[in-house]
Amino acid sequence: MAAPHSSRSDAWWRDAVIYQVYPRSFADGDGDGTGDLAGVRARLPHLAELGVDAVWFTPWYASPMVDGGYDVADYRAIDPAFGTLDEAEKLIAEAAALGVRVIIDIVPNHVSDQHAWFRAALASKPGSPERERFHFRPGRGANGELPPNDWPSQFSGATWTRVPDGEWYLHLFTPEQPDLNWAHPDVRREHEEVLRFWFERGVAGVRIDSAALLVKDPALADFVEGVDPHPYIDQDDLHVIYRSWRAIADEYGAVFVGEVWLPDAERFARYLRPDELHTAFNFNFLTCPWEADRLRRTIDATLAEHAPVGAPATWVLCNHDVTRTVTRYGREDTGFDFAKKRFGTPTDLALGTRRARAAALLTLALPGSVYLYQGEELGLPEADIPPERIQDPMYFRSGGVDPGRDGCRVPLPWEAEAPSYGFGATSDPWLPQPPDWARRAVDRQRTEPESMLTLYREALRLRRSEPGLGDGALSWQPSEEGVLSFARAGGLLCVVNLSDRPAVLPRHERLLLASGPLDTDGALPRDTAVWLRA
Ligand code: NOJ
């Protein structure tokens, strides 16, 4: 008999498939054009049918939504546009009843400028205890008219804003997201309490936003390119914080996934030591172009960097911050880089979709856990948002050069014939949906054998039943140039053809799943992947 898959044990997170819900755009239960928890609860069967192990909700807390909820005003309240705490508790219980765990998002680097602490800080004097929870400083220059340092922003634009009494405060993102001072005991205590608050309500895990940015160089020294350590990225004291968080999570059997963007593999792996975070997002895979050599190198580097700390890798192709997979893979440059996002970049969606289907089988066959972003299972492309409807601060802060992230945040199509494709009762949701999305709706795709949804459902079903998939080892097999071929335990082979000609498949007993039709002679066409029983 096959060994039980770890997704049904305490180590479920080592090979879970985790579906990311962006609540504003998932499903709108009350018809006001904005997604909400009522909508999610009504659509939970979709997630259970898809076969995911957990759902990660981007922030659902009370927020002015300047940065899509990553500007949290109150961690213990659900935003009224989304619902109530009572509904969140019901949702967590209903998901659990369907075998789906809930992961929430905590944003420890900053709060909203409407958070009680920041309002108190603004209402208090320079030097007051209220201001010490943030980074308030006098300016430089003869009259303090220059910002306290030259730190680059995580979005474009300034990182310091001056308040009427002349002091400046630090914000690595927008001015509405003041950075917290992690050297302050209140900040640490509050976050520990917030973790407990949600663990007590049954959440199984926490995604940590901007996880490598919390701790700042105490001198707030200027940034000097190439000089380590960076004044606000990957400071050593972060590990003290995550060790204390880990102890709390362990009391509840909960897990962490860190949003850690760090090119240095050794520094990255430090966050995954056994007494720190369980997992972190693998952004090197997400940004990697659709090229066999580079993907193979990225996969090898990922596995090698995780091995010494015993942590499982994560595999992510897209999320609410990046260009949707089918659009990216149809472009000339198939990698992802925030700095290169521009309006009107041409794409071939048929090609991108073909590659995204192959990438789905590649990703789901790799050892570790996989993150799926809502709509990825429908093959949704990045939408063009008319500039007058854009809400993302990245667009505004770049002076309109960067199209921002709204194109991947468009409300989901559920029913081909309904208003807003069944997203909600309104025909005009908070972001406009493209006019040709009827064919991408869930109800159309459910019964279509060739649809992206059918491919994902079938792949997830096999992934659950095949003990060789998920956690464990991978061994590369000999293959033609441009072809990735690897074996997992139990005689399972994954072959992906990224070359420009058909590839001969290795000898096999059975074809388990293919991302597209094989050639009549049984060859694997380009941009196609298969799972085989050897
Ligand atoms: C990363 C989040 O994914 C992104 O959406 C957000 O804008 C920033 N962190 C700031 O919280």
Coordinates of C-alpha atoms and ligand atoms in Angstrom, one line a residue:
M1 CA 0.0 0.0 0.0
A2 CA 1.1 3.5 -0.8
A3 CA 2.5 5.7 2.1
P4 CA 0.0 8.3 3.1
H5 CA 0.6 11.6 1.4
S6 CA 1.9 14.2 3.9
S7 CA -1.0 16.6 2.9
R8 CA -3.2 14.5 5.2
S9 CA -0.8 14.5 8.2
D10 CA 0.9 17.1 10.5
A11 CA 3.4 17.8 7.8
W12 CA 0.6 18.7 5.4
W13 CA 2.4 22.0 4.6
R14 CA 5.4 20.2 3.2
D15 CA 3.6 19.4 0.0
A16 CA 0.3 21.3 0.1
V17 CA -1.3 22.9 -2.8
I18 CA -2.3 26.3 -1.5
Y19 CA -4.8 28.5 -3.4
Q20 CA -4.5 32.3 -3.0
V21 CA -7.7 34.2 -2.6
Y22 CA -7.7 37.9 -3.3
P23 CA -11.0 38.5 -1.4
R24 CA -11.9 41.7 -3.3
S25 CA -12.0 39.8 -6.6
F26 CA -13.0 36.3 -5.8
A27 CA -16.8 36.4 -5.4
D28 CA -19.2 39.1 -4.4
G29 CA -22.0 37.9 -2.1
D30 CA -23.8 41.1 -1.5
G31 CA -23.8 42.6 -5.0
D32 CA -21.9 45.8 -4.3
G33 CA -19.2 45.1 -6.9
T34 CA -16.5 44.1 -4.3
G35 CA -15.8 40.5 -3.4
D36 CA -16.5 39.5 0.2
L37 CA -16.5 36.6 2.7
A38 CA -20.1 35.7 1.8
G39 CA -19.0 35.2 -1.7
V40 CA -16.1 33.1 -0.7
R41 CA -18.3 30.9 1.5
A42 CA -20.7 30.3 -1.3
R43 CA -17.9 29.3 -3.6
L44 CA -16.0 27.1 -1.2
P45 CA -17.2 24.0 -3.1
H46 CA -15.2 25.1 -6.1
L47 CA -12.0 25.0 -4.1
A48 CA -12.8 21.6 -2.5
E49 CA -13.6 20.2 -6.0
L50 CA -10.4 21.7 -7.4
G51 CA -8.6 19.7 -4.7
V52 CA -6.6 22.3 -2.9
D53 CA -5.3 21.7 0.6
A54 CA -5.4 25.2 1.9
V55 CA -6.5 28.7 1.0
W56 CA -4.4 31.8 1.7
F57 CA -6.4 35.0 2.0
T58 CA -4.6 38.3 1.2
P59 CA -5.5 40.8 4.0
W60 CA -9.2 40.8 4.9
Y61 CA -8.8 43.2 7.8
A62 CA -10.3 46.7 8.3
S63 CA -8.4 48.9 5.8
P64 CA -8.8 52.1 3.8
M65 CA -7.6 49.9 0.9
V66 CA -4.9 52.3 -0.3
D67 CA -2.8 49.3 -1.1
G68 CA -5.5 46.6 -1.6
G69 CA -5.7 45.8 2.2
Y70 CA -1.9 45.8 2.8
D71 CA -2.6 49.0 4.8
V72 CA -4.2 47.4 7.9
A73 CA -6.1 49.7 10.2
D74 CA -7.2 47.0 12.7
Y75 CA -6.0 43.3 12.7
R76 CA -8.9 42.2 14.9
A77 CA -11.7 43.3 12.6
I78 CA -12.7 42.2 9.1
D79 CA -13.1 45.1 6.7
P80 CA -16.9 46.0 6.5
A81 CA -16.8 45.6 2.7
F82 CA -15.7 42.0 3.2
G83 CA -18.0 41.1 6.2
T84 CA -17.6 40.4 9.9
L85 CA -15.4 38.5 12.2
D86 CA -18.3 36.2 12.8
E87 CA -18.3 35.4 9.1
A88 CA -14.6 34.8 9.0
E89 CA -14.9 32.3 11.9
K90 CA -17.7 30.5 10.0
L91 CA -15.7 30.5 6.8
I92 CA -12.7 28.9 8.6
A93 CA -15.0 26.2 10.1
E94 CA -16.8 25.6 6.7
A95 CA -13.5 25.3 4.9
A96 CA -12.2 22.9 7.5
A97 CA -15.3 20.8 7.1
L98 CA -14.4 20.5 3.4
G99 CA -10.8 19.5 4.2
V100 CA -9.4 23.0 3.4
R101 CA -7.2 24.8 5.8
V102 CA -7.0 28.6 6.1
I103 CA -3.9 30.7 5.9
I104 CA -4.1 34.5 6.6
D105 CA -1.8 37.3 5.7
I106 CA 0.0 39.4 8.4
V107 CA 1.7 42.7 7.4
P108 CA 4.2 43.4 10.1
N109 CA 6.4 45.9 8.3
H110 CA 3.8 48.7 8.3
V111 CA 0.2 49.6 9.3
S112 CA -2.3 51.9 7.7
D113 CA -2.1 55.6 8.5
Q114 CA -5.6 55.1 9.9
H115 CA -4.4 52.6 12.5
A116 CA -5.0 53.8 16.1
W117 CA -1.3 53.9 16.8
F118 CA -0.4 56.1 13.9
R119 CA -3.3 58.5 14.6
A120 CA -2.1 58.7 18.1
A121 CA 1.5 59.3 16.9
L122 CA 0.3 62.2 14.6
A123 CA -1.7 63.7 17.5
S124 CA 1.4 63.6 19.8
K125 CA 4.5 65.7 19.9
P126 CA 7.9 65.0 18.4
G127 CA 9.8 62.8 20.9
S128 CA 6.6 61.4 22.4
P129 CA 6.2 57.7 23.3
E130 CA 3.4 57.4 20.6
R131 CA 5.9 58.4 17.9
E132 CA 8.4 55.8 19.0
R133 CA 6.4 53.0 17.6
F134 CA 7.2 54.3 14.2
H135 CA 10.3 55.9 12.6
F136 CA 9.9 59.6 13.1
R137 CA 12.9 61.8 12.6
P138 CA 13.9 65.4 12.1
G139 CA 14.8 66.2 8.5
R140 CA 18.2 67.1 7.2
G141 CA 19.2 70.5 5.7
A142 CA 19.3 73.9 7.3
N143 CA 15.6 73.8 8.1
G144 CA 15.0 70.1 8.2
E145 CA 13.5 70.4 4.7
L146 CA 15.3 67.3 3.4
P147 CA 14.3 63.7 4.3
P148 CA 16.4 62.0 7.0
N149 CA 18.0 59.6 4.6
D150 CA 18.1 58.5 1.0
W151 CA 16.6 55.0 1.3
P152 CA 15.1 53.7 -2.0
S153 CA 11.4 52.9 -1.9
Q154 CA 9.9 49.5 -2.4
F155 CA 7.4 51.2 -4.7
S156 CA 8.7 54.1 -6.8
G157 CA 8.7 57.6 -5.1
A158 CA 9.7 58.9 -1.7
T159 CA 10.2 56.9 1.5
W160 CA 9.7 59.8 3.9
T161 CA 6.8 62.1 4.4
R162 CA 6.9 65.3 6.5
V163 CA 4.2 66.1 9.0
P164 CA 3.0 69.6 9.9
D165 CA 5.2 69.9 12.9
G166 CA 8.3 69.4 10.7
E167 CA 9.2 65.7 11.6
W168 CA 9.4 63.1 8.9
Y169 CA 8.2 59.5 9.1
L170 CA 9.4 56.5 7.2
H171 CA 7.3 54.4 4.8
L172 CA 9.0 51.9 2.5
F173 CA 5.7 51.7 0.5
T174 CA 3.1 54.5 0.3
P175 CA 2.8 57.4 2.8
E176 CA -0.5 55.7 3.9
Q177 CA 1.7 52.7 5.1
P178 CA 4.0 54.0 7.9
D179 CA 6.7 51.5 8.9
L180 CA 6.6 50.2 12.4
N181 CA 9.6 50.4 14.7
W182 CA 10.5 46.8 15.4
A183 CA 13.0 47.8 18.1
H184 CA 9.9 48.8 20.2
P185 CA 8.5 46.2 22.6
D186 CA 4.9 47.2 21.9
V187 CA 5.3 46.3 18.3
R188 CA 6.6 42.9 19.1
R189 CA 4.0 42.2 21.8
E190 CA 1.1 43.4 19.6
H191 CA 2.1 41.1 16.7
E192 CA 2.4 38.1 19.0
E193 CA -1.1 38.8 20.3
V194 CA -2.4 39.2 16.8
L195 CA -0.9 35.8 15.9
R196 CA -2.6 34.2 18.9
F197 CA -5.9 36.0 18.1
W198 CA -6.1 34.3 14.7
F199 CA -4.6 30.9 15.8
E200 CA -7.3 30.8 18.5
R201 CA -9.8 31.1 15.6
G202 CA -8.5 28.1 13.8
V203 CA -6.2 29.5 11.2
A204 CA -3.6 26.9 10.1
G205 CA -1.0 29.3 8.9
V206 CA 0.2 32.8 8.3
R207 CA 1.8 34.4 5.2
I208 CA 4.2 37.1 6.4
D209 CA 4.2 40.2 4.1
S210 CA 7.5 41.8 3.3
A211 CA 9.1 39.4 5.8
A212 CA 12.7 40.6 5.2
L213 CA 12.1 44.3 5.7
L214 CA 10.9 44.8 9.3
V215 CA 14.2 45.5 11.0
K216 CA 16.0 48.7 10.2
D217 CA 19.5 49.8 10.7
P218 CA 19.2 51.7 14.0
A219 CA 21.3 54.6 12.7
L220 CA 19.0 54.8 9.6
A221 CA 22.2 55.3 7.7
D222 CA 22.1 56.2 4.0
F223 CA 21.9 53.4 1.5
V224 CA 25.2 52.6 -0.2
E225 CA 24.9 50.4 -3.3
G226 CA 26.7 47.1 -2.9
V227 CA 27.6 47.6 0.8
D228 CA 26.3 44.9 3.2
P229 CA 24.2 44.7 5.3
H230 CA 21.5 46.6 3.4
P231 CA 20.0 49.2 5.9
Y232 CA 16.6 47.7 5.8
I233 CA 16.7 44.3 4.0
D234 CA 17.6 41.1 5.7
Q235 CA 18.9 42.5 9.0
D236 CA 20.1 39.8 11.4
D237 CA 17.7 40.7 14.1
L238 CA 14.8 39.5 12.0
H239 CA 15.7 36.0 13.0
V240 CA 15.1 36.8 16.7
I241 CA 11.5 37.9 15.8
Y242 CA 10.8 34.8 13.7
R243 CA 12.1 32.5 16.4
S244 CA 9.7 34.0 18.9
W245 CA 6.8 33.7 16.3
R246 CA 7.7 30.0 15.6
A247 CA 7.4 29.2 19.3
I248 CA 3.8 30.6 19.2
A249 CA 2.9 28.8 16.0
D250 CA 4.2 25.5 17.5
E251 CA 1.8 25.8 20.4
Y252 CA -1.1 25.7 17.8
G253 CA 0.5 23.5 15.1
A254 CA 0.3 26.4 12.7
V255 CA 2.8 27.2 9.9
F256 CA 4.4 30.2 8.3
V257 CA 5.2 31.2 4.7
G258 CA 7.4 34.2 4.4
E259 CA 7.4 36.7 1.6
V260 CA 11.2 36.8 1.3
W261 CA 12.6 38.3 -1.8
L262 CA 16.4 37.7 -1.5
P263 CA 18.7 36.7 -4.3
D264 CA 21.3 35.2 -1.9
A265 CA 20.5 31.5 -1.4
E266 CA 22.4 31.2 1.8
R267 CA 20.8 34.2 3.4
F268 CA 17.4 33.1 2.2
A269 CA 17.8 29.6 3.7
R270 CA 18.5 31.2 7.2
Y271 CA 14.8 32.1 7.4
L272 CA 13.9 28.4 7.0
R273 CA 16.0 27.0 9.9
P274 CA 14.1 24.5 11.9
D275 CA 13.2 27.1 14.6
E276 CA 12.2 29.8 12.2
L277 CA 9.7 29.9 9.3
H278 CA 8.4 26.7 7.8
T279 CA 8.5 27.9 4.2
A280 CA 9.1 31.0 2.1
F281 CA 8.0 31.9 -1.4
N282 CA 10.4 30.9 -4.1
F283 CA 10.5 34.0 -6.3
N284 CA 13.5 32.8 -8.3
F285 CA 11.2 30.3 -9.9
L286 CA 8.4 32.8 -10.4
T287 CA 10.7 35.3 -12.2
C288 CA 12.6 32.6 -14.3
P289 CA 12.0 32.8 -18.0
W290 CA 10.5 29.8 -19.9
E291 CA 13.9 28.3 -20.9
A292 CA 14.9 24.7 -20.1
D293 CA 18.5 25.5 -18.9
R294 CA 17.5 28.3 -16.7
L295 CA 14.5 26.5 -15.2
R296 CA 16.6 23.5 -14.4
R297 CA 19.3 25.6 -12.8
T298 CA 16.7 27.4 -10.7
I299 CA 15.1 24.1 -9.6
D300 CA 18.5 22.7 -8.7
A301 CA 19.5 25.8 -6.8
T302 CA 16.2 25.9 -5.0
L303 CA 16.5 22.3 -3.8
A304 CA 20.1 22.8 -2.9
E305 CA 19.4 25.9 -0.8
H306 CA 16.6 24.2 1.1
A307 CA 18.2 20.9 1.7
P308 CA 20.7 21.9 4.5
V309 CA 17.9 23.4 6.6
G310 CA 15.4 20.5 5.9
A311 CA 12.7 22.9 4.6
P312 CA 10.5 22.0 1.7
A313 CA 10.7 24.3 -1.4
T314 CA 7.6 26.3 -2.6
W315 CA 6.8 26.7 -6.2
V316 CA 4.9 29.8 -7.4
L317 CA 4.1 31.0 -10.9
C318 CA 2.1 34.0 -10.1
N319 CA 0.3 36.0 -7.4
H320 CA -1.6 39.3 -7.0
D321 CA 1.6 41.4 -7.5
V322 CA 2.9 40.0 -10.8
T323 CA 1.8 39.6 -14.5
R324 CA -0.5 36.6 -15.0
T325 CA 1.3 33.5 -16.2
V326 CA -0.4 33.0 -19.6
T327 CA 0.4 36.6 -20.5
R328 CA 4.0 36.5 -19.4
Y329 CA 4.7 33.2 -21.1
G330 CA 3.3 34.6 -24.4
R331 CA 5.7 37.5 -24.5
E332 CA 9.1 37.8 -26.0
D333 CA 10.6 38.2 -22.5
T334 CA 9.0 35.4 -20.5
G335 CA 10.7 36.3 -17.2
F336 CA 9.2 38.7 -14.6
D337 CA 10.7 42.0 -13.4
F338 CA 8.8 44.7 -11.6
A339 CA 11.0 47.3 -13.2
K340 CA 10.2 46.3 -16.7
K341 CA 6.4 46.4 -16.6
R342 CA 5.0 48.6 -19.3
F343 CA 1.6 49.2 -21.0
G344 CA 1.0 47.5 -24.3
T345 CA 3.7 44.8 -24.1
P346 CA 2.7 42.4 -26.9
T347 CA 1.8 38.8 -26.0
D348 CA 0.6 35.7 -27.9
L349 CA -2.0 34.2 -25.5
A350 CA -2.4 30.9 -27.4
L351 CA 1.4 30.3 -26.9
G352 CA 1.3 31.6 -23.4
T353 CA -1.6 29.3 -22.5
R354 CA 0.1 26.3 -24.0
R355 CA 3.2 27.0 -21.9
A356 CA 1.2 27.8 -18.8
R357 CA -0.4 24.4 -19.1
A358 CA 3.0 22.7 -19.4
A359 CA 4.3 24.8 -16.5
A360 CA 1.3 23.6 -14.4
L361 CA 2.4 20.0 -14.8
L362 CA 6.1 20.9 -14.2
T363 CA 5.3 22.8 -11.0
L364 CA 2.9 20.3 -9.6
A365 CA 5.5 17.5 -10.1
L366 CA 8.3 19.3 -8.2
P367 CA 9.1 18.4 -4.6
G368 CA 7.5 20.8 -2.1
S369 CA 4.4 22.9 -1.9
V370 CA 2.7 24.8 -4.7
Y371 CA 0.8 28.1 -4.6
L372 CA -2.0 28.7 -7.1
Y373 CA -3.3 32.2 -7.5
Q374 CA -7.0 32.6 -8.1
G375 CA -7.8 32.5 -11.8
E376 CA -4.6 30.6 -12.6
E377 CA -6.8 27.5 -12.7
L378 CA -8.9 29.2 -15.3
G379 CA -6.0 30.4 -17.4
L380 CA -7.0 34.0 -17.0
P381 CA -4.7 36.5 -18.8
E382 CA -3.6 39.8 -17.5
A383 CA -6.4 42.3 -18.2
D384 CA -5.9 45.7 -19.7
I385 CA -7.4 48.2 -17.2
P386 CA -8.4 51.6 -18.7
P387 CA -6.1 54.1 -16.9
E388 CA -9.1 56.0 -15.4
R389 CA -10.2 52.8 -13.6
I390 CA -6.7 51.9 -12.2
Q391 CA -6.5 51.8 -8.4
D392 CA -3.1 50.4 -7.7
P393 CA -0.6 52.8 -6.1
M394 CA 2.2 51.3 -8.1
Y395 CA 0.7 52.9 -11.2
F396 CA 0.3 56.3 -9.5
R397 CA 3.7 56.3 -7.8
S398 CA 5.5 55.5 -11.1
G399 CA 3.8 58.6 -12.7
G400 CA 1.7 56.3 -14.9
V401 CA 4.7 54.5 -16.4
D402 CA 4.1 51.1 -14.6
P403 CA 0.7 49.7 -15.4
G404 CA 0.4 48.5 -11.8
R405 CA -1.0 45.2 -10.6
D406 CA -4.8 45.6 -11.2
G407 CA -4.5 43.6 -14.4
C408 CA -4.1 40.4 -12.4
R409 CA -6.7 41.4 -9.8
V410 CA -9.8 41.5 -12.0
P411 CA -12.9 39.8 -10.5
L412 CA -13.2 36.1 -11.4
P413 CA -15.7 34.8 -14.1
W414 CA -17.9 32.1 -12.6
E415 CA -20.9 31.9 -15.0
A416 CA -20.7 32.7 -18.7
E417 CA -24.2 34.1 -19.0
A418 CA -24.6 36.0 -15.8
P419 CA -23.9 39.7 -15.0
S420 CA -20.2 40.2 -14.2
Y421 CA -19.9 36.6 -15.3
G422 CA -21.4 35.5 -12.0
F423 CA -18.9 37.4 -9.8
G424 CA -21.8 39.2 -8.2
A425 CA -25.2 40.7 -8.9
T426 CA -23.8 44.0 -10.3
S427 CA -22.7 44.3 -13.9
D428 CA -19.9 46.8 -13.0
P429 CA -17.5 45.3 -10.4
W430 CA -14.7 47.4 -8.8
L431 CA -12.4 46.6 -11.7
P432 CA -13.9 46.1 -15.2
Q433 CA -13.8 42.5 -16.7
P434 CA -12.7 42.0 -20.3
P435 CA -15.6 41.5 -22.7
D436 CA -14.4 38.1 -23.9
W437 CA -14.2 36.3 -20.6
A438 CA -17.4 34.2 -20.9
R439 CA -15.4 31.3 -22.4
R440 CA -13.1 31.5 -19.4
A441 CA -16.0 31.2 -16.8
V442 CA -15.9 28.3 -14.4
D443 CA -19.2 26.9 -15.5
R444 CA -18.0 26.6 -19.1
Q445 CA -14.6 25.1 -18.2
R446 CA -16.0 22.6 -15.7
T447 CA -17.4 20.3 -18.4
E448 CA -14.8 21.0 -21.1
P449 CA -12.2 18.2 -21.3
E450 CA -9.5 20.4 -22.8
S451 CA -10.0 23.4 -20.4
M452 CA -7.4 24.7 -18.0
L453 CA -9.7 24.0 -15.1
T454 CA -10.0 20.3 -16.1
L455 CA -6.2 20.1 -16.4
Y456 CA -5.7 21.5 -12.9
R457 CA -8.4 19.3 -11.3
E458 CA -7.0 16.2 -12.9
A459 CA -3.4 17.1 -11.9
L460 CA -4.4 17.8 -8.3
R461 CA -6.4 14.6 -8.2
L462 CA -3.3 12.6 -9.4
R463 CA -1.0 14.6 -7.1
R464 CA -3.1 13.4 -4.1
S465 CA -3.2 9.8 -5.1
E466 CA 0.4 9.5 -6.3
P467 CA 2.7 9.0 -3.3
G468 CA 5.7 10.0 -5.4
L469 CA 4.4 13.5 -5.9
G470 CA 4.8 16.2 -3.3
D471 CA 7.6 16.0 -0.8
G472 CA 10.6 13.9 -1.5
A473 CA 13.5 13.6 -3.9
L474 CA 13.8 14.3 -7.7
S475 CA 16.2 12.7 -10.1
W476 CA 17.0 14.2 -13.5
Q477 CA 16.8 11.8 -16.4
P478 CA 18.8 12.0 -19.6
S479 CA 16.9 14.1 -22.2
E480 CA 17.4 15.9 -25.4
E481 CA 18.5 19.6 -25.4
G482 CA 15.7 21.9 -24.3
V483 CA 13.7 19.0 -22.6
L484 CA 13.3 18.7 -18.8
S485 CA 12.8 15.1 -17.7
F486 CA 12.8 14.0 -14.1
A487 CA 11.7 11.1 -12.0
R488 CA 9.9 11.0 -8.7
A489 CA 9.4 8.0 -6.4
G490 CA 7.1 5.3 -7.5
G491 CA 8.2 5.3 -11.2
L492 CA 6.6 8.7 -12.0
L493 CA 8.2 10.7 -14.8
C494 CA 7.6 14.3 -15.7
V495 CA 8.8 15.4 -19.1
V496 CA 8.5 19.0 -20.4
N497 CA 9.5 20.0 -23.9
L498 CA 10.8 23.6 -24.0
S499 CA 12.7 23.0 -27.3
D500 CA 11.6 24.2 -30.7
R501 CA 10.9 20.7 -32.1
P502 CA 9.0 17.5 -31.0
A503 CA 10.8 15.3 -28.4
V504 CA 10.8 11.5 -28.2
L505 CA 9.2 10.4 -24.9
P506 CA 11.2 8.0 -22.7
R507 CA 9.9 4.4 -22.5
H508 CA 6.8 4.2 -20.3
E509 CA 4.0 2.0 -19.3
R510 CA 1.3 4.6 -19.2
L511 CA 0.6 8.2 -20.0
L512 CA -1.0 9.6 -16.8
L513 CA -1.7 13.2 -17.9
A514 CA -0.7 15.5 -20.7
S515 CA -0.9 19.3 -21.0
G516 CA -1.8 19.0 -24.7
P517 CA -2.3 16.4 -27.4
L518 CA 0.8 14.3 -28.4
D519 CA 1.8 14.1 -32.1
T520 CA 0.4 11.2 -34.0
D521 CA 3.7 9.4 -33.8
G522 CA 3.6 9.7 -30.0
A523 CA 6.2 12.5 -29.8
L524 CA 5.9 15.3 -27.3
P525 CA 5.2 18.6 -29.1
R526 CA 7.0 21.8 -28.0
D527 CA 5.7 23.6 -25.0
T528 CA 3.9 20.5 -23.8
A529 CA 4.4 18.4 -20.6
V530 CA 3.4 14.9 -19.6
W531 CA 3.3 12.8 -16.5
L532 CA 4.2 9.2 -17.2
R533 CA 4.3 5.9 -15.3
A534 CA 7.8 4.5 -16.2
Ligands
NOJ1 C1 3.8 42.6 -0.7 C2 2.3 42.4 -1.1 O1 2.2 41.2 -1.8 C3 2.0 43.6 -1.9 O2 0.7 43.4 -2.6 C4 2.0 44.8 -1.1 O3 1.8 46.0 -1.9 C5 3.3 45.0 -0.4 N1 3.9 43.8 0.1 C6 3.2 46.0 0.7 O4 2.5 45.4 1.8

